[in-house]
Short mmCIF file of C-alpha atoms in Angstrom, two decimals:
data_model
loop_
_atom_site.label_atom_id
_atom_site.label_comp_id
_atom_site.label_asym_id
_atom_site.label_seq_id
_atom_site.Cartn_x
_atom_site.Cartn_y
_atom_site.Cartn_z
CA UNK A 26 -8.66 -69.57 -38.47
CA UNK A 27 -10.25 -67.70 -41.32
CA UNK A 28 -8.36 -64.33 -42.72
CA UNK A 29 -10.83 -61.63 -41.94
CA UNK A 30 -11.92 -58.81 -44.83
CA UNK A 31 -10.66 -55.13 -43.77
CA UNK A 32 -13.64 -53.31 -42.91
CA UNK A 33 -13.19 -49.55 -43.31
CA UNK A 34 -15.38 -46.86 -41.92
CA UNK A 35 -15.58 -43.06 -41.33
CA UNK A 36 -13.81 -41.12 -38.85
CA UNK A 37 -12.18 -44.37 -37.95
CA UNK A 38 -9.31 -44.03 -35.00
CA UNK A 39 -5.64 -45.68 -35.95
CA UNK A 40 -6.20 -48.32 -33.22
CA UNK A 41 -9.89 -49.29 -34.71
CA UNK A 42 -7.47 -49.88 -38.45
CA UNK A 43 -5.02 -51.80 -36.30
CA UNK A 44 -7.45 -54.11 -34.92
CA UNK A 45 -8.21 -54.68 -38.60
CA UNK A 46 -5.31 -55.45 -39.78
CA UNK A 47 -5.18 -57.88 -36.57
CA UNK A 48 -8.02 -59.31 -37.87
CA UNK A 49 -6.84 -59.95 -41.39
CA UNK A 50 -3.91 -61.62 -40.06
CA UNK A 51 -1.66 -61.95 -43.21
CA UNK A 52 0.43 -60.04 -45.29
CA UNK A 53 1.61 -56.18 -44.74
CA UNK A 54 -1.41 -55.47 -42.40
CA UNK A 55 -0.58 -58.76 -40.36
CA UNK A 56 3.03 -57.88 -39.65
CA UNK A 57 2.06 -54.16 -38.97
CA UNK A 58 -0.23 -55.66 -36.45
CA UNK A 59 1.79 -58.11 -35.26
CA UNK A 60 4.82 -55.14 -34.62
CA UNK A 61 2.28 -53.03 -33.12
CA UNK A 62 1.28 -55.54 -30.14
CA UNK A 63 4.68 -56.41 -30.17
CA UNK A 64 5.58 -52.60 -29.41
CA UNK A 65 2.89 -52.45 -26.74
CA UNK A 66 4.06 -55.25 -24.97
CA UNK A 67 7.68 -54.22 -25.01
CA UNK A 68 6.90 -50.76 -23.38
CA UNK A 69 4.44 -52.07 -20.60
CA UNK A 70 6.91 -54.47 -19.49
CA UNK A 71 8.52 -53.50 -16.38
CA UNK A 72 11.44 -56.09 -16.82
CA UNK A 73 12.68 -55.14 -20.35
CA UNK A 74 14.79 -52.77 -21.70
CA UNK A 75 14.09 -51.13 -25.27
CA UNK A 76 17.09 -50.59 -27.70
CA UNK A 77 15.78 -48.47 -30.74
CA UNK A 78 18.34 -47.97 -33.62
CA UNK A 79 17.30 -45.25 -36.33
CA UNK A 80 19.38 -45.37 -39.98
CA UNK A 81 18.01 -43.49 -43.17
CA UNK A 82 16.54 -39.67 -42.86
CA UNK A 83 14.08 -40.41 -40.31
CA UNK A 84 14.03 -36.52 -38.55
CA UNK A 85 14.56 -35.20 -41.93
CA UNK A 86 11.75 -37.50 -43.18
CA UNK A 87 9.18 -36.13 -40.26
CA UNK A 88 10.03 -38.67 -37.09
CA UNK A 89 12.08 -36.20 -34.92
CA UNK A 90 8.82 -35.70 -32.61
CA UNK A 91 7.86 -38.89 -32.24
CA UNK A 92 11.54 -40.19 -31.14
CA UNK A 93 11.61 -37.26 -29.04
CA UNK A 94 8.00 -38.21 -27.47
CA UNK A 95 9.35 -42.16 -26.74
CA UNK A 96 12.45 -40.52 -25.35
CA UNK A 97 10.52 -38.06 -23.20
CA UNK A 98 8.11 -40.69 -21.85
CA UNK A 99 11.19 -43.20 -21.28
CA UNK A 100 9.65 -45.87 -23.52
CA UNK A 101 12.98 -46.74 -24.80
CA UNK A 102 16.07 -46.64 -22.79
CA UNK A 103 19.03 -46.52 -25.20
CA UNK A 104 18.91 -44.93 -29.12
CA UNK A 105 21.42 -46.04 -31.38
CA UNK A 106 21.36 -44.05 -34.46
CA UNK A 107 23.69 -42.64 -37.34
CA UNK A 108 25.62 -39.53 -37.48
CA UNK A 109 23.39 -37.87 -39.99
CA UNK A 110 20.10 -38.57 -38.14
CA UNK A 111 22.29 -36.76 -34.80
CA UNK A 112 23.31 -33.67 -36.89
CA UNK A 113 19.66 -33.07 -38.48
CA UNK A 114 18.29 -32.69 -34.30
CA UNK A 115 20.95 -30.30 -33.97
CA UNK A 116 20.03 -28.13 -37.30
CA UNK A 117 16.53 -28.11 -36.03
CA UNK A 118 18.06 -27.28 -33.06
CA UNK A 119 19.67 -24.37 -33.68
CA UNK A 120 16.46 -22.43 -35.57
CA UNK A 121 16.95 -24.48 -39.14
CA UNK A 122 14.51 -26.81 -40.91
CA UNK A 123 13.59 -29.42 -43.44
CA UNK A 124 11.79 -28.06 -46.43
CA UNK A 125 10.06 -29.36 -49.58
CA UNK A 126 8.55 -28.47 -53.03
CA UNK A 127 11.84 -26.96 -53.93
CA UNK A 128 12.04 -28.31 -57.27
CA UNK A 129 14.24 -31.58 -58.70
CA UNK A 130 17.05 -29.36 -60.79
CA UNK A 131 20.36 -30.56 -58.56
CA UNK A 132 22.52 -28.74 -60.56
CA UNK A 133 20.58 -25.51 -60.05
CA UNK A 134 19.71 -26.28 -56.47
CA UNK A 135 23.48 -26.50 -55.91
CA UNK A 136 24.14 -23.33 -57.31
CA UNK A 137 21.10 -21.89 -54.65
CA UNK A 138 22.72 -23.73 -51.55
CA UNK A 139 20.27 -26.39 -51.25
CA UNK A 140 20.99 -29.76 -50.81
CA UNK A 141 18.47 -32.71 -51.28
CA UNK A 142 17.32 -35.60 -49.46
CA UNK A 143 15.22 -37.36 -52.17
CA UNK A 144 12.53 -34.86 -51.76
CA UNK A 145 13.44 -33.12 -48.68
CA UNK A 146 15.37 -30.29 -49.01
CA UNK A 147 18.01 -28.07 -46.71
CA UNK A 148 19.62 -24.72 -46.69
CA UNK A 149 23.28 -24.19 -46.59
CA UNK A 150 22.47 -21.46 -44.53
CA UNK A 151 21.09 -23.24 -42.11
CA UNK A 152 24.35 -25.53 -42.06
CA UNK A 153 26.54 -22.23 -41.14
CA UNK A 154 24.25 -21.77 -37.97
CA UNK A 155 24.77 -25.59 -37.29
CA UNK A 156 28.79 -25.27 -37.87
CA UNK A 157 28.46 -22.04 -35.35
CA UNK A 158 26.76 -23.50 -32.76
CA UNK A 159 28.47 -26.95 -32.55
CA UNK A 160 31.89 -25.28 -32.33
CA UNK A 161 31.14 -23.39 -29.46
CA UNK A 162 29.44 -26.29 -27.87
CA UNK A 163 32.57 -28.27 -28.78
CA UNK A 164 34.78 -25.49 -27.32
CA UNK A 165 32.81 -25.66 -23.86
CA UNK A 166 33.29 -29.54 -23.81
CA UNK A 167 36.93 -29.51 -24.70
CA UNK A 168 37.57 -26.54 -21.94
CA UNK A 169 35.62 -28.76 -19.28
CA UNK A 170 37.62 -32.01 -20.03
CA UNK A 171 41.07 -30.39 -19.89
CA UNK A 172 40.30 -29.45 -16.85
CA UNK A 173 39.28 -33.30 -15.32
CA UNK A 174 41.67 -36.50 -15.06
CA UNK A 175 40.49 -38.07 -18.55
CA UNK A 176 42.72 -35.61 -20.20
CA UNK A 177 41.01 -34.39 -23.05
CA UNK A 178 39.24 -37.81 -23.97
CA UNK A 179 35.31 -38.75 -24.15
CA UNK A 180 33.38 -41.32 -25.43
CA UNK A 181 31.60 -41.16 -28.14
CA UNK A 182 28.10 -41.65 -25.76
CA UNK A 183 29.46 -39.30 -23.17
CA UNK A 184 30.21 -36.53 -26.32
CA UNK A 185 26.66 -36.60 -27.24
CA UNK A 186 25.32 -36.64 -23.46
CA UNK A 187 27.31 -33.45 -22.70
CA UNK A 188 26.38 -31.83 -26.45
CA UNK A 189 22.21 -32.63 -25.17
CA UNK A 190 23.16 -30.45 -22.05
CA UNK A 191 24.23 -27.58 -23.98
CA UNK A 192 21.24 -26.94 -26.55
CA UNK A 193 18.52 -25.12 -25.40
CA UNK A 194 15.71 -26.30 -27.89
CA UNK A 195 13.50 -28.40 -25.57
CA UNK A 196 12.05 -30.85 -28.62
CA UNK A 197 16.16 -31.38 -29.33
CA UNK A 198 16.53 -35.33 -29.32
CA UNK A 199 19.60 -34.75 -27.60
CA UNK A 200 18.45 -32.73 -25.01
CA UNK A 201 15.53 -34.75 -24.24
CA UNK A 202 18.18 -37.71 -24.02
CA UNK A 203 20.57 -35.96 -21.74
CA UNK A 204 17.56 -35.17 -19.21
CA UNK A 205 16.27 -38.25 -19.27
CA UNK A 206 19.17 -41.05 -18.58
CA UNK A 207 18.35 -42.44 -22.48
CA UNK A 208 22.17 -43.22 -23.71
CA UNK A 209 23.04 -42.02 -27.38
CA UNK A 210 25.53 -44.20 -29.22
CA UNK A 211 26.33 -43.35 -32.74
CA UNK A 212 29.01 -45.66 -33.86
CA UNK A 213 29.74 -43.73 -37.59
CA UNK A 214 29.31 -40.81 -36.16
CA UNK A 215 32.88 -39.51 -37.67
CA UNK A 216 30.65 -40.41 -41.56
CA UNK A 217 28.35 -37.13 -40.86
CA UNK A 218 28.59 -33.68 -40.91
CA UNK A 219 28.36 -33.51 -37.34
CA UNK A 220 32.03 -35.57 -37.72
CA UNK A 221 33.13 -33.32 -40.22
CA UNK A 222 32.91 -30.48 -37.75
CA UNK A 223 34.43 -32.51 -35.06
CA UNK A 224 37.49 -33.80 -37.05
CA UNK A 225 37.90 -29.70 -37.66
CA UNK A 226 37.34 -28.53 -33.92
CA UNK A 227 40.51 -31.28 -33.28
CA UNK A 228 42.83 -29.75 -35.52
CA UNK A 229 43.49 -27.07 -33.03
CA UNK A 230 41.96 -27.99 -30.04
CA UNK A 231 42.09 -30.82 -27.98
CA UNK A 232 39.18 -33.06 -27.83
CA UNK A 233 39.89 -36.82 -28.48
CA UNK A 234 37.11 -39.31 -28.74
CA UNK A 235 37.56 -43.27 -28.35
CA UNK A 236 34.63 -45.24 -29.81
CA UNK A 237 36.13 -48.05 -27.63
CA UNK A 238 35.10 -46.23 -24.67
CA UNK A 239 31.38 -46.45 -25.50
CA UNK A 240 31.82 -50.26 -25.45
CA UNK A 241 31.87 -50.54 -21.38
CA UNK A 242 29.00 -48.42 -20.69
CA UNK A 243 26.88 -49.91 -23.51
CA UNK A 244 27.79 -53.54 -22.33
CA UNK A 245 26.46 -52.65 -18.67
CA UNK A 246 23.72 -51.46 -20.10
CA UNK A 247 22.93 -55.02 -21.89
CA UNK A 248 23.34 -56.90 -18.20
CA UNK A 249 21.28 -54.01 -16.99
CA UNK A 250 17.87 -55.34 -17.46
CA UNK A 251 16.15 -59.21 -17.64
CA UNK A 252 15.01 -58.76 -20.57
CA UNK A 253 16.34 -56.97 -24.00
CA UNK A 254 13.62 -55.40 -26.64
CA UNK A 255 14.84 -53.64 -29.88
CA UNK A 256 13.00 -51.84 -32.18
CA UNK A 257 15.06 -50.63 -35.58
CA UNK A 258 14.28 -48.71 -37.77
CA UNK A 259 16.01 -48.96 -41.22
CA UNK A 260 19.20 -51.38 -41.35
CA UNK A 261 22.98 -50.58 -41.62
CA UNK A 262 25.39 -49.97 -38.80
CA UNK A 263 22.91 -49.07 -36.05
CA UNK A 264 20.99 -52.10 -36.46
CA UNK A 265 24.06 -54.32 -36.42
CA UNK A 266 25.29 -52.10 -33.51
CA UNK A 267 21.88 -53.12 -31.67
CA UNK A 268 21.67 -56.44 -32.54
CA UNK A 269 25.53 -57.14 -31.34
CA UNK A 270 25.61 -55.46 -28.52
CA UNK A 271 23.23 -58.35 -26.93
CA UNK A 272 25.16 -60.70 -28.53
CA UNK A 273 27.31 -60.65 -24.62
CA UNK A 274 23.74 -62.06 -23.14
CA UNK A 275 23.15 -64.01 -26.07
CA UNK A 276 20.86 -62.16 -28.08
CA UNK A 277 17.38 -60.38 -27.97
CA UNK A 278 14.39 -61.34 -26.48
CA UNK A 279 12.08 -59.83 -28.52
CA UNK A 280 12.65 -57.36 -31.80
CA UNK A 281 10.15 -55.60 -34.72
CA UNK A 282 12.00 -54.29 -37.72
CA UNK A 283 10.67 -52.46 -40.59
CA UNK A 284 12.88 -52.13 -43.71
CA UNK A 285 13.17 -51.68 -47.46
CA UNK A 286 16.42 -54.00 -48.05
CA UNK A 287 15.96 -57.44 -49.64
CA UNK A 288 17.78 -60.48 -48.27
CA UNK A 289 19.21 -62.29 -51.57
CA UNK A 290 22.53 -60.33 -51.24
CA UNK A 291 22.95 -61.14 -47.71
CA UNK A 292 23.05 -57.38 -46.23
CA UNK A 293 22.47 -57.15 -42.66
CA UNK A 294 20.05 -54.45 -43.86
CA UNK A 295 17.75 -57.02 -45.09
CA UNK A 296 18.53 -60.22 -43.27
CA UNK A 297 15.33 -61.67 -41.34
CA UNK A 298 15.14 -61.39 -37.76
CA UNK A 299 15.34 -64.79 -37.46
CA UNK A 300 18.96 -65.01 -38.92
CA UNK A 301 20.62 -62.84 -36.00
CA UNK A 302 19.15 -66.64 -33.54
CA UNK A 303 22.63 -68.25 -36.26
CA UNK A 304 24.35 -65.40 -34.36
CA UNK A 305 23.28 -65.85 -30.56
CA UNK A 306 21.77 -61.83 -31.49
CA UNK A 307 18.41 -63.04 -30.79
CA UNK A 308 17.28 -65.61 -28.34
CA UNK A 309 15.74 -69.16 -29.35
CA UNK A 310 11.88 -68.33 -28.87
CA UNK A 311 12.48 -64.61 -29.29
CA UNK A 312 9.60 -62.61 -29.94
CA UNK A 313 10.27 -61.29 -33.44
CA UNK A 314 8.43 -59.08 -36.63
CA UNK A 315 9.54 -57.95 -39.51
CA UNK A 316 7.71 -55.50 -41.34
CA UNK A 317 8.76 -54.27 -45.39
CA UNK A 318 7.83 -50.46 -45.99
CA UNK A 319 8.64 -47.38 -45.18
CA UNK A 320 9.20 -46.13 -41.89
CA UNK A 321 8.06 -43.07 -42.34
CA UNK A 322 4.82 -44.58 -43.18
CA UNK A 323 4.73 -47.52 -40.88
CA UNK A 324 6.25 -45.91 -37.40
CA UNK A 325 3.78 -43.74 -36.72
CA UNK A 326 1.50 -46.28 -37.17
CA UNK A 327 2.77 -48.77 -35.32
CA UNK A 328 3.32 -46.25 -32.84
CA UNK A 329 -0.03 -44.50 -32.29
CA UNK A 330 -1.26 -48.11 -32.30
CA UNK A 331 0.83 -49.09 -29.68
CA UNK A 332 0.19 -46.58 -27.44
CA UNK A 333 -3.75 -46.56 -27.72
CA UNK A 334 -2.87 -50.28 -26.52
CA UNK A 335 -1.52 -49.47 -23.77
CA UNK A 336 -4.25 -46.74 -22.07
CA UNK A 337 -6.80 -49.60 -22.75
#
């Protein structure tokens, strides 16, 4: 079979570039291809369950909408993300954003309250609105479980479920998650300044949360359906959180990644797909992609490619 020259044309649609890159075959445009049928298939079938982990800025970086959307639609059933990725929902939450073009100075943008995320930018401002609003919300949940037999203590999933209920922004991640039956887990969430807030709320209140709680609802979830998909997003804890979490079933059926991390140093960031079948993390014969590049780029791609797919 003969690698096929890109063909570009104007007004093109993303799904008429994807079915070049299908086309091509090889390479970045291959895999992107290759994740995006992968996607496609994952979501239409009716037998498979969809883990999706998210590590790095992704809703500072521009993605909030577009996890929202798959949550909305229930095209994934369980998110797995980090602590960081949580608290950024709740800024935009609460009436804050993400802002650019505010110049590369750090020590001057420290001494105007701005913090930077490579090239996305935050208020400080907007942090006192977040540290507001998540103590009361923490307030309501402590009240609530002092008054029930678990005695003051919540899982880490459950603390996140009940926090979704309380916010009133309808785009919220965690809202959308709490309406919809799509369990959060957030294994670091303590590393975040969502945990920050948390480990202050507890210093006069009483609100205790066991991670190890998470661990019985998360491992129905894995006998819950025939058939395991995952799509990550960026490596770290949440993809090794995915990933092991099927190790009890003995692995993944079918999994697209798309990271930056390399493999030489043997970071689970950057380890193939392929390595987690060592592990019994993914299944001999799994369906797997990895793509290199940046999600921010790629997702949506992938994504709107996917989805054009599937109304065909």
């Amino acid at each position: 079979m003969e690698v096929n020259q890109l063909n570009l044309k104007k007004n093109m649609t993303v799904s008429e570039l994807i079915n070049q890159f299908d086309g091509s075959g090889v390479l970045g445009s291959g895999r992107v291809a290759r994740a995006t049928n992968l996607l496609a298939d994952m979501i239409d079938d009716e037998d498979m369950g969809i883990f999706m982990s998210v590590a790095g800025p992704m809703v500072p970086g521009g993605l909030r909408n577009i996890i929202a959307d798959l949550i909305r639609n229930r095209q994934i059933n369980v998110l797995i993300t980090s602590g960081a990725n949580i608290t950024h929902d709740m800024l935009e939450a609460f009436g804050g954003r993400h802002y650019r073009d505010l110049g590369n100075n750090d020590e001057d943008l420290n001494d105007a309250g701005i913090g930077r995320i490579a090239d996305v930018y935050t208020r400080s401002e907007d942090f006192e609105v977040f540290e507001k609003e998540i103590t009361e919300i923490f307030s309501i949940i402590s009240q609530k479980l002092d008054n029930d037999e678990d005695n003051g203590v919540i899982s880490i999933q459950n603390l996140l479920k009940e926090v979704g209920l309380l916010i009133k922004d309808e785009n919220s991640i965690l809202r959308l998650a709490a309406e919809n039956d799509v369990a959060i887990f957030a294994p670091g969430i303590i590393d975040s300044m969502f945990g920050l807030q948390l480990w202050m709320f507890t210093q006069d209140h009483k609100l205790i949360v066991d991670a190890v709680k998470d661990m019985h609802y998360l491992s129905d979830l894995v006998f819950e359906y025939e058939k395991i998909g995952a799509v990550m997003l960026g490596g770290g804890l949440p993809k090794h959180y995915t990933l092991a979490s099927n190790l009890l079933k003995g692995g993944i059926d079918a999994g697209l990644q798309i990271v930056m991390d390399r493999p030489e140093t043997g970071s689970l960031s950057g380890a193939p797909l392929e390595e987690a079948k060592s592990w019994s993390k993914a299944k001999h014969g799994s369906n797997l992609v990895t793509v290199i590049g940046d999600v921010t780029i790629i997702f949506p791609l992938i994504v709107a490619g996917a989805l054009d797919k599937l109304e065909d």
